[in-house]
Coordinates of C-alpha atoms in Angstrom, one line a residue:
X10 CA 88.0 123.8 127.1
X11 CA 91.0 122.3 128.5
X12 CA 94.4 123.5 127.3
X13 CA 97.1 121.1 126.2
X14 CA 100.8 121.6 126.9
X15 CA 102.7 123.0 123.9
X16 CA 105.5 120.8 123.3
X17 CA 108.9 121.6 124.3
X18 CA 110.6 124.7 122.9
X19 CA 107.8 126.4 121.6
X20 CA 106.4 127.6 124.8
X21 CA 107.5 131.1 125.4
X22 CA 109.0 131.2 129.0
X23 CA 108.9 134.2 131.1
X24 CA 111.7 134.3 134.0
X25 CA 112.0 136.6 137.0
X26 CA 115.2 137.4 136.7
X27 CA 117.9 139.4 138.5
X28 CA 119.4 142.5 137.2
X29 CA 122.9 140.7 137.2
X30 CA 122.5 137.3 136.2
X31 CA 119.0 138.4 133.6
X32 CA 121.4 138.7 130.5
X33 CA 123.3 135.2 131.1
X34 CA 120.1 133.4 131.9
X35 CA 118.4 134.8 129.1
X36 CA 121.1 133.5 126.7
X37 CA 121.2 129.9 127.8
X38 CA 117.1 129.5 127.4
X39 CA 117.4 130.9 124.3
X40 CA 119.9 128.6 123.1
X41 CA 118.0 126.2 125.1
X42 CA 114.8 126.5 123.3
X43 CA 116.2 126.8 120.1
X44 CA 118.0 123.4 120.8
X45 CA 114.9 122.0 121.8
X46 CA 112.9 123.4 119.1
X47 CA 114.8 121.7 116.4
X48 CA 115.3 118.2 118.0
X49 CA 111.4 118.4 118.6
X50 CA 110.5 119.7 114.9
X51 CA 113.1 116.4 113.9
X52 CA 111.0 113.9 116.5
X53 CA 107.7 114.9 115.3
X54 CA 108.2 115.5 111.6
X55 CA 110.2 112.2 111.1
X56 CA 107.0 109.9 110.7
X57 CA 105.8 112.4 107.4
X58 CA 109.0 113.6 105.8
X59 CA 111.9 110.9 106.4
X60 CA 114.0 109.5 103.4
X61 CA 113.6 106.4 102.9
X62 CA 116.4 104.5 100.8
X63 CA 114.1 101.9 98.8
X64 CA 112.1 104.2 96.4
X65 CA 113.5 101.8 93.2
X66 CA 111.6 98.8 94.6
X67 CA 108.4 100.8 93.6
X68 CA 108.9 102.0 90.3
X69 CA 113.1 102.3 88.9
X70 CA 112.1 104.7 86.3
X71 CA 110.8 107.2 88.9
X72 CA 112.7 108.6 91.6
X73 CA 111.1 112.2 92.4
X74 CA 109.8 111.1 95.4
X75 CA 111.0 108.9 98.2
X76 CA 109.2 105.6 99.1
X77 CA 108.0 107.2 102.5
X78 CA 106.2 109.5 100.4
X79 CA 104.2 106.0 98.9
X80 CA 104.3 105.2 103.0
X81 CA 102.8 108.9 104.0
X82 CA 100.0 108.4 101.3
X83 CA 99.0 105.2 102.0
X84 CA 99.3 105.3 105.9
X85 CA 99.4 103.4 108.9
X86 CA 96.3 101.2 109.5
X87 CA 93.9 103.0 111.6
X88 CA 91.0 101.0 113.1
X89 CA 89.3 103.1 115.3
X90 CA 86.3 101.7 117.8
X91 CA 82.8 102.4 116.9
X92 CA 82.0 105.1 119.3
X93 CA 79.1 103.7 121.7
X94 CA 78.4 107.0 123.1
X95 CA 78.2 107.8 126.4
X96 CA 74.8 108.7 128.8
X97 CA 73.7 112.2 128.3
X98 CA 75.1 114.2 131.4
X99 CA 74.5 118.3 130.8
X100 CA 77.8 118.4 133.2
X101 CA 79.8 117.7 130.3
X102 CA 78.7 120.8 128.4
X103 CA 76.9 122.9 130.2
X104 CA 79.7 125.1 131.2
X105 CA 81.6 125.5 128.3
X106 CA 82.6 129.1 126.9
X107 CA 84.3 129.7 123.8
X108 CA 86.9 132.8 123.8
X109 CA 86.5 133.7 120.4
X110 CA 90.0 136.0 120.2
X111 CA 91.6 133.0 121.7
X112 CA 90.5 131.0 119.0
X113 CA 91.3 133.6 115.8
X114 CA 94.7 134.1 117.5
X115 CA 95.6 130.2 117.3
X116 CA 94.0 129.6 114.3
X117 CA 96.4 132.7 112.5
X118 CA 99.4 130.9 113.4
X119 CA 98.5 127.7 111.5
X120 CA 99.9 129.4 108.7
X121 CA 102.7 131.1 109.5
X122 CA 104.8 128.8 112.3
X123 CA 106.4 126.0 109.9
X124 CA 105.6 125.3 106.4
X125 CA 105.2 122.3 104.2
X126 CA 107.6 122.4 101.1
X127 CA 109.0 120.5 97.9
X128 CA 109.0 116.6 98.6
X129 CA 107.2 117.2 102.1
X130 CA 104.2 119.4 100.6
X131 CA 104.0 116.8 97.5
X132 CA 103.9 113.8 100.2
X133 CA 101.1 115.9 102.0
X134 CA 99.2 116.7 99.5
X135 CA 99.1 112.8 98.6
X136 CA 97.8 112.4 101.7
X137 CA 94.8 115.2 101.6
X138 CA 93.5 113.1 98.3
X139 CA 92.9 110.0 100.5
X140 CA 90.8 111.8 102.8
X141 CA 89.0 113.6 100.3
X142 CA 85.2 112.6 100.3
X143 CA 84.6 113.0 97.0
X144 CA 81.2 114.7 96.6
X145 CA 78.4 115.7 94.2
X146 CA 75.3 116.8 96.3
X147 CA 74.1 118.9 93.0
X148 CA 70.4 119.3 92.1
X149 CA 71.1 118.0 88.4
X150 CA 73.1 114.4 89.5
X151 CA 72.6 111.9 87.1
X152 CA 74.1 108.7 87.0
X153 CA 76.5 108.9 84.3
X154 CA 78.1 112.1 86.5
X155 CA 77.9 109.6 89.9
X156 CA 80.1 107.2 87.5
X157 CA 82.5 109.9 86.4
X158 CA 83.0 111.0 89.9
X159 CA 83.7 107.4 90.9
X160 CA 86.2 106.3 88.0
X161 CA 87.9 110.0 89.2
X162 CA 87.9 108.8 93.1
X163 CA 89.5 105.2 91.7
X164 CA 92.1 106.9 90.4
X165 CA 92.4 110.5 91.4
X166 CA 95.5 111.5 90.1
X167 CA 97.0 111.2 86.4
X168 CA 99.1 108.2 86.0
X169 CA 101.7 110.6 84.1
X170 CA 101.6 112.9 87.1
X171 CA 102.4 109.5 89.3
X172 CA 104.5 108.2 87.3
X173 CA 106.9 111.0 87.8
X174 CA 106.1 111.0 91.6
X175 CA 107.5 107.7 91.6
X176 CA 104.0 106.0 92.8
X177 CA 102.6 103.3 91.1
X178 CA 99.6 103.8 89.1
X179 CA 96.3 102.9 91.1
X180 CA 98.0 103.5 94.8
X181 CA 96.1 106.4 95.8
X182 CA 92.4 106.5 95.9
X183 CA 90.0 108.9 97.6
X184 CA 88.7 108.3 101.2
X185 CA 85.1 108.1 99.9
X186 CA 82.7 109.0 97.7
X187 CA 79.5 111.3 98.6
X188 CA 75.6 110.8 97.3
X189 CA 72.2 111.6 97.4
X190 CA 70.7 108.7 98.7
X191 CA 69.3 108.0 94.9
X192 CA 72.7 107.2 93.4
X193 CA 73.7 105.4 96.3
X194 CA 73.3 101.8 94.2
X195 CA 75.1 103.2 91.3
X196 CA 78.1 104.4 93.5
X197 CA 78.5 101.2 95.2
X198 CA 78.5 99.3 91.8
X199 CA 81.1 101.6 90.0
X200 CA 83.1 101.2 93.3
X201 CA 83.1 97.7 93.3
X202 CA 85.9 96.0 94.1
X203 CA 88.2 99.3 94.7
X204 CA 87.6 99.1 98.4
X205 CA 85.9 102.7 98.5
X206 CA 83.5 103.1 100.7
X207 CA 79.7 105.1 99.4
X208 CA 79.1 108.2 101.7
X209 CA 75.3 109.2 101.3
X210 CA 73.7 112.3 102.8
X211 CA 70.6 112.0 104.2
X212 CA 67.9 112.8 107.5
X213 CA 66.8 115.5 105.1
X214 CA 69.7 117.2 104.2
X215 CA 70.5 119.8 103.8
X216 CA 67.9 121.5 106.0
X217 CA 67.2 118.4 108.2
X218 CA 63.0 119.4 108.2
X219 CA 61.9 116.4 107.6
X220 CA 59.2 114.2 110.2
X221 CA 61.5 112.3 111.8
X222 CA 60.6 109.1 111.2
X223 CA 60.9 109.8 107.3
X224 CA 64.9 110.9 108.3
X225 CA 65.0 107.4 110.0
X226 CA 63.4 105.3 107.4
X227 CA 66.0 107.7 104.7
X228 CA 69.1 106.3 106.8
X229 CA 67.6 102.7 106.8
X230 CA 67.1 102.9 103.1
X231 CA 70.8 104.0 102.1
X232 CA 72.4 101.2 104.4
X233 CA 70.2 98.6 102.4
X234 CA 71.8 100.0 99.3
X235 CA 75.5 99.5 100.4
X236 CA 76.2 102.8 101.9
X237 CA 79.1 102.6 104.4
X238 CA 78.8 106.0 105.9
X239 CA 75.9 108.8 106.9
X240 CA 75.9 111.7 106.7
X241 CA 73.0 113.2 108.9
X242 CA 72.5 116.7 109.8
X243 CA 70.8 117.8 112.9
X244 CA 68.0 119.9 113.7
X245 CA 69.5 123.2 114.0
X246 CA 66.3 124.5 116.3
X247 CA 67.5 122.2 119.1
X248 CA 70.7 123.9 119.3
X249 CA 69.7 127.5 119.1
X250 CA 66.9 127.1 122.0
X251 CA 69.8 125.1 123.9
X252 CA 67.1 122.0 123.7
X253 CA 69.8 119.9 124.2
X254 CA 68.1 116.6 125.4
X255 CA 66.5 116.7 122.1
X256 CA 69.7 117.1 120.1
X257 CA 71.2 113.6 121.9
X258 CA 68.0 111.6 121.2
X259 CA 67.6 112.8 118.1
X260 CA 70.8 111.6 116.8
X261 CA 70.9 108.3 119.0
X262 CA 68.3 107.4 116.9
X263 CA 70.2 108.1 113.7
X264 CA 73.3 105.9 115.5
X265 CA 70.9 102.9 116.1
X266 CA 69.2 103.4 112.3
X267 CA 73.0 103.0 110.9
X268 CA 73.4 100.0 112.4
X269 CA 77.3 99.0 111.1
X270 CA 77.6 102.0 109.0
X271 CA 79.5 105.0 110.2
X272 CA 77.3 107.7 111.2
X273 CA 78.4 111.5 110.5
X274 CA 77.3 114.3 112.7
X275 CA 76.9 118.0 110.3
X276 CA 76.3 120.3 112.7
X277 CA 75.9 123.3 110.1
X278 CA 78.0 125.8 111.8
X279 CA 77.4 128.5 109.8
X280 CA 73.5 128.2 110.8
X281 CA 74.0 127.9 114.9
X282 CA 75.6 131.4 115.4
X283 CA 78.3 130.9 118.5
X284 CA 81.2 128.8 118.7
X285 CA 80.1 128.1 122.3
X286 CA 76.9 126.1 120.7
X287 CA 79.8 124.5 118.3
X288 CA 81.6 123.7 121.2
X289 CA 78.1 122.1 122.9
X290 CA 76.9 120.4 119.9
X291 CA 79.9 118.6 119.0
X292 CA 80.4 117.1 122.6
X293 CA 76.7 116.2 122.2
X294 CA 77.0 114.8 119.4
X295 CA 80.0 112.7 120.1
X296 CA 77.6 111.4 123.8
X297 CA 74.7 110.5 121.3
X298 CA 77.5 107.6 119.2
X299 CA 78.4 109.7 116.3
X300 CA 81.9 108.6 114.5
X301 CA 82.5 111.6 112.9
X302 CA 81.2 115.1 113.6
X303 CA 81.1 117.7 110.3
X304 CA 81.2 121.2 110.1
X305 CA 79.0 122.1 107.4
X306 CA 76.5 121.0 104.4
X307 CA 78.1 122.9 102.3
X308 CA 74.8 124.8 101.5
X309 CA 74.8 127.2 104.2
X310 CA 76.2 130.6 103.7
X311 CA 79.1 130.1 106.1
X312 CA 80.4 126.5 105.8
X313 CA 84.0 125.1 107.2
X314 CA 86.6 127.8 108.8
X315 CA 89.1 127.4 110.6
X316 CA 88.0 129.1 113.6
X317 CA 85.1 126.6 113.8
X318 CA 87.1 123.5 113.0
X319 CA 89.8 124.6 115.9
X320 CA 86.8 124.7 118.2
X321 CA 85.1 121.1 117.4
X322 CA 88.7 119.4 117.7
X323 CA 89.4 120.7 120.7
X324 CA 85.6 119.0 121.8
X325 CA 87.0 115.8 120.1
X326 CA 90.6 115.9 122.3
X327 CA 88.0 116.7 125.5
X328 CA 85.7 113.5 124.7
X329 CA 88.7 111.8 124.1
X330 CA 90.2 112.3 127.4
X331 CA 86.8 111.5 129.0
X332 CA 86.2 108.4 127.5
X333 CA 89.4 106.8 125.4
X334 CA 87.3 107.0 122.4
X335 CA 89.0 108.9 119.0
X336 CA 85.9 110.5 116.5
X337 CA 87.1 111.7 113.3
X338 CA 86.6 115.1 112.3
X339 CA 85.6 116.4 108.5
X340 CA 85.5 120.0 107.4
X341 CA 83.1 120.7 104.2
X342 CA 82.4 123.2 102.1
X343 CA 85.0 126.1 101.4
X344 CA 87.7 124.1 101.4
X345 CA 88.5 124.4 97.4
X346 CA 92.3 124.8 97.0
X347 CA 95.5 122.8 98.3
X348 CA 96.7 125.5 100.7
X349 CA 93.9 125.1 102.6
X350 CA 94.1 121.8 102.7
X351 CA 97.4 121.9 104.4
X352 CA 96.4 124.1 106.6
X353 CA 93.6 121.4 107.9
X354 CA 96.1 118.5 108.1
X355 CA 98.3 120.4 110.2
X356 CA 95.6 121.5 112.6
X357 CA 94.9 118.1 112.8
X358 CA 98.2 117.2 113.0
X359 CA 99.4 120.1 115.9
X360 CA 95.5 119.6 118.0
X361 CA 95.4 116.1 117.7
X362 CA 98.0 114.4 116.5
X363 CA 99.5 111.9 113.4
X364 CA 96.6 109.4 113.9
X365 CA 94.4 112.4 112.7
X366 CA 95.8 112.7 109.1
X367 CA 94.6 109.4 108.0
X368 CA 90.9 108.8 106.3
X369 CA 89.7 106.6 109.3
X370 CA 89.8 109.8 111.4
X371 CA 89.7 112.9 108.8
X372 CA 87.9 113.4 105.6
X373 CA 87.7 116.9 103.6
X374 CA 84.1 117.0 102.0
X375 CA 85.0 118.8 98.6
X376 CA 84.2 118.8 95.0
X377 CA 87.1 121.2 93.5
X378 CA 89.6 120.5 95.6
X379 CA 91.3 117.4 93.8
X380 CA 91.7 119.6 90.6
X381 CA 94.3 122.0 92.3
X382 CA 95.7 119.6 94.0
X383 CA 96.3 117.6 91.1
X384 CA 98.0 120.9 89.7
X385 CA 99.8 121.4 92.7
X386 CA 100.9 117.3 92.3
X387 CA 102.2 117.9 88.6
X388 CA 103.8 121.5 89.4
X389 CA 105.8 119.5 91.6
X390 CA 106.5 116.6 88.8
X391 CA 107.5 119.0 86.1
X392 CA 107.9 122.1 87.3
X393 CA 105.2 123.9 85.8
X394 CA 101.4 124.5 86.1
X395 CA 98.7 123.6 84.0
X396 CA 95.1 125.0 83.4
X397 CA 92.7 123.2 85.3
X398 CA 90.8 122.5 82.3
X399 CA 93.8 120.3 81.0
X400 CA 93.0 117.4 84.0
X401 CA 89.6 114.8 83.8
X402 CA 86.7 116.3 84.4
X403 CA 84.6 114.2 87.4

């Protein structure tokens, strides 16, 4: 994988230095660096945590928040191009090793290097809930819990709890909701109107067993019903006997079944053993036309971890310097609490960059997350938490 440049001043340097002039020089790059390092940490946090001066035009009553916290949660338009895939060319993949203390020592820093707090976490955090693809994938879905789950992902967050943040009441919405293919009608009618797109699972998840023509008929079937998005997971066998041929036809297919809707690539990490086959299924993937590629089910033993997620972006930042093309990423499963989260928007944020952190490009498939968010949200608001039982339950 190739390795991109640290930004400026936070790059160790080593010198050869001279015994008489090693103590002067050293002085100036360190005051050099630590220059650097703060203009850049201005530069490149100035799109997310600016003060804006126009909060009152919002809502007077509520100043907690700045306005470019409303502008943080709500975005910049991103339109990305459909990805058309490219020609399947084993040159692309075929020599790629993963060094897997490489990756655990950059994925322990994520943590521990800068920190989101007070006004910047809150503005975050308000920006996780619109990527959230709100999900119920249980074995005892009905329709009146698909409804639930939709009313939650119209309005995700308390007005009270918005009030207070200074956002006005219905400006935040999830990035998506996530079926079964059955409920896939009843989403996109208690969606209507919200601009929310339906997310539904399907090509036999979550083992992906299924004859394949059934998987392509399933995909067919929950674009007829108004899904937006598919969610398709591959056949894991193809990546563990390196059959990878089969991988990229298999999921052309799924690309050309979707048709207009956004196809979703689950690899199922925790089921395909090596972060080099991570690192070969996602560019795979990404040649076959997917939009998105996704870590996990959620089913497996072993879903989203940072360690996996660090490896498939660095495939996206490779495919897009190959072909000018930008796939979205979504880690599922695991990811349950809002310091997590964080630590998945600034991954995205340090690997990829600020285009990453809206719901075109990123999505966190979860199902507990928004609760302790929403905590997290009305610590912030009034200073203290509350039980999770005290917020609507989806």
């Amino acid at each position: 994988m190739r390795r991109q440049p640290c930004a400026a001043g936070l790059q160790r340097a080593s010198h050869a230095l001279s015994d008489e002039n090693a103590c002067e020089i050293k002085v100036t790059v360190l005051v050099t660096i630590i220059s650097i390092k703060y203009d850049w940490l201005l530069t490149n946090h100035q799109p997310l945590l600016c003060i804006a001066q126009n909060r009152e035009r919002l809502m007077p009553e509520a100043s907690t928040l700045s306005s470019s916290v409303v502008a943080l949660a709500r975005g910049a338009v991103v339109h990305p191009a459909r990805n058309p895939g490219a020609p399947f060319d084993a040159s692309w993949f075929d020599d790629l090793r993963v060094n897997q203390s490489a990756v655990e020592r950059r994925t322990a820093t994520l943590g521990t290097r800068r920190t989101v707090k007070k006004d910047a976490q809150a503005a975050w955090l308000l920006k996780a809930i619109t990527c959230i693809d709100l999900t119920t994938l249980s074995g005892d879905d009905t329709e009146g819990r698909v409804r639930r789950l939709c009313a939650k992902a119209r309005q995700p967050v308390r007005a009270d709890i918005l009030a207070e943040l200074g956002i006005a009441p219905h400006g935040i919405t999830t990035g998506a909701v996530c079926v079964y293919h059955r409920f896939v009608a009843t989403a996109v009618d208690a969606l209507r109107g919200s601009g929310i797109p339906v997310a539904a699972v399907s090509t036999g998840f979550p083992a992906g067993l299924n004859p394949h023509e059934l998987k392509l008929k399933e995909i067919e079937a929950s674009v007829a019903d108004g899904a937006e998005e598919i969610d398709i997971v591959v056949t894991r066998e193809y990546v563990l006997t390196g059959n990878w041929r089969a991988l990229y036809d298999e999921v052309r297919d799924f690309r050309a079944a979707c048709g207009a809707a956004h196809l979703k690539a689950i690899l199922a990490t925790g089921d395909i053993r090596t972060l080099s086959n991570v690192a070969r299924a996602s560019m795979v993937c990404m040649m076959a036309g997917a939009d998105f590629i996704k870590t996990s089910t959620g089913k497996e033993g072993v879903n989203a971890t940072l360690d996996v997620s660090l490896v498939m972006v660095r495939m996206i930042r490779e495919y897009h310097a190959r072909t000018g093309v930008l796939i979205g990423f979504k880690p599922a499963g695991g990811v349950s609490d809002a310091k997590t989260a964080l630590l998945y928007q600034i991954l995205m944020k340090e690997e990829l960059g600020r285009a990453w952190l809206e719901p075109e490009l990123f999505r966190i498939g979860a199902s507990s997350l928004l609760a302790d968010i929403e905590r997290q949200l009305e610590h912030h608001a009034s200073g203290r938490y509350s039980a999770f039982n005290r917020h609507p339950v989806a």
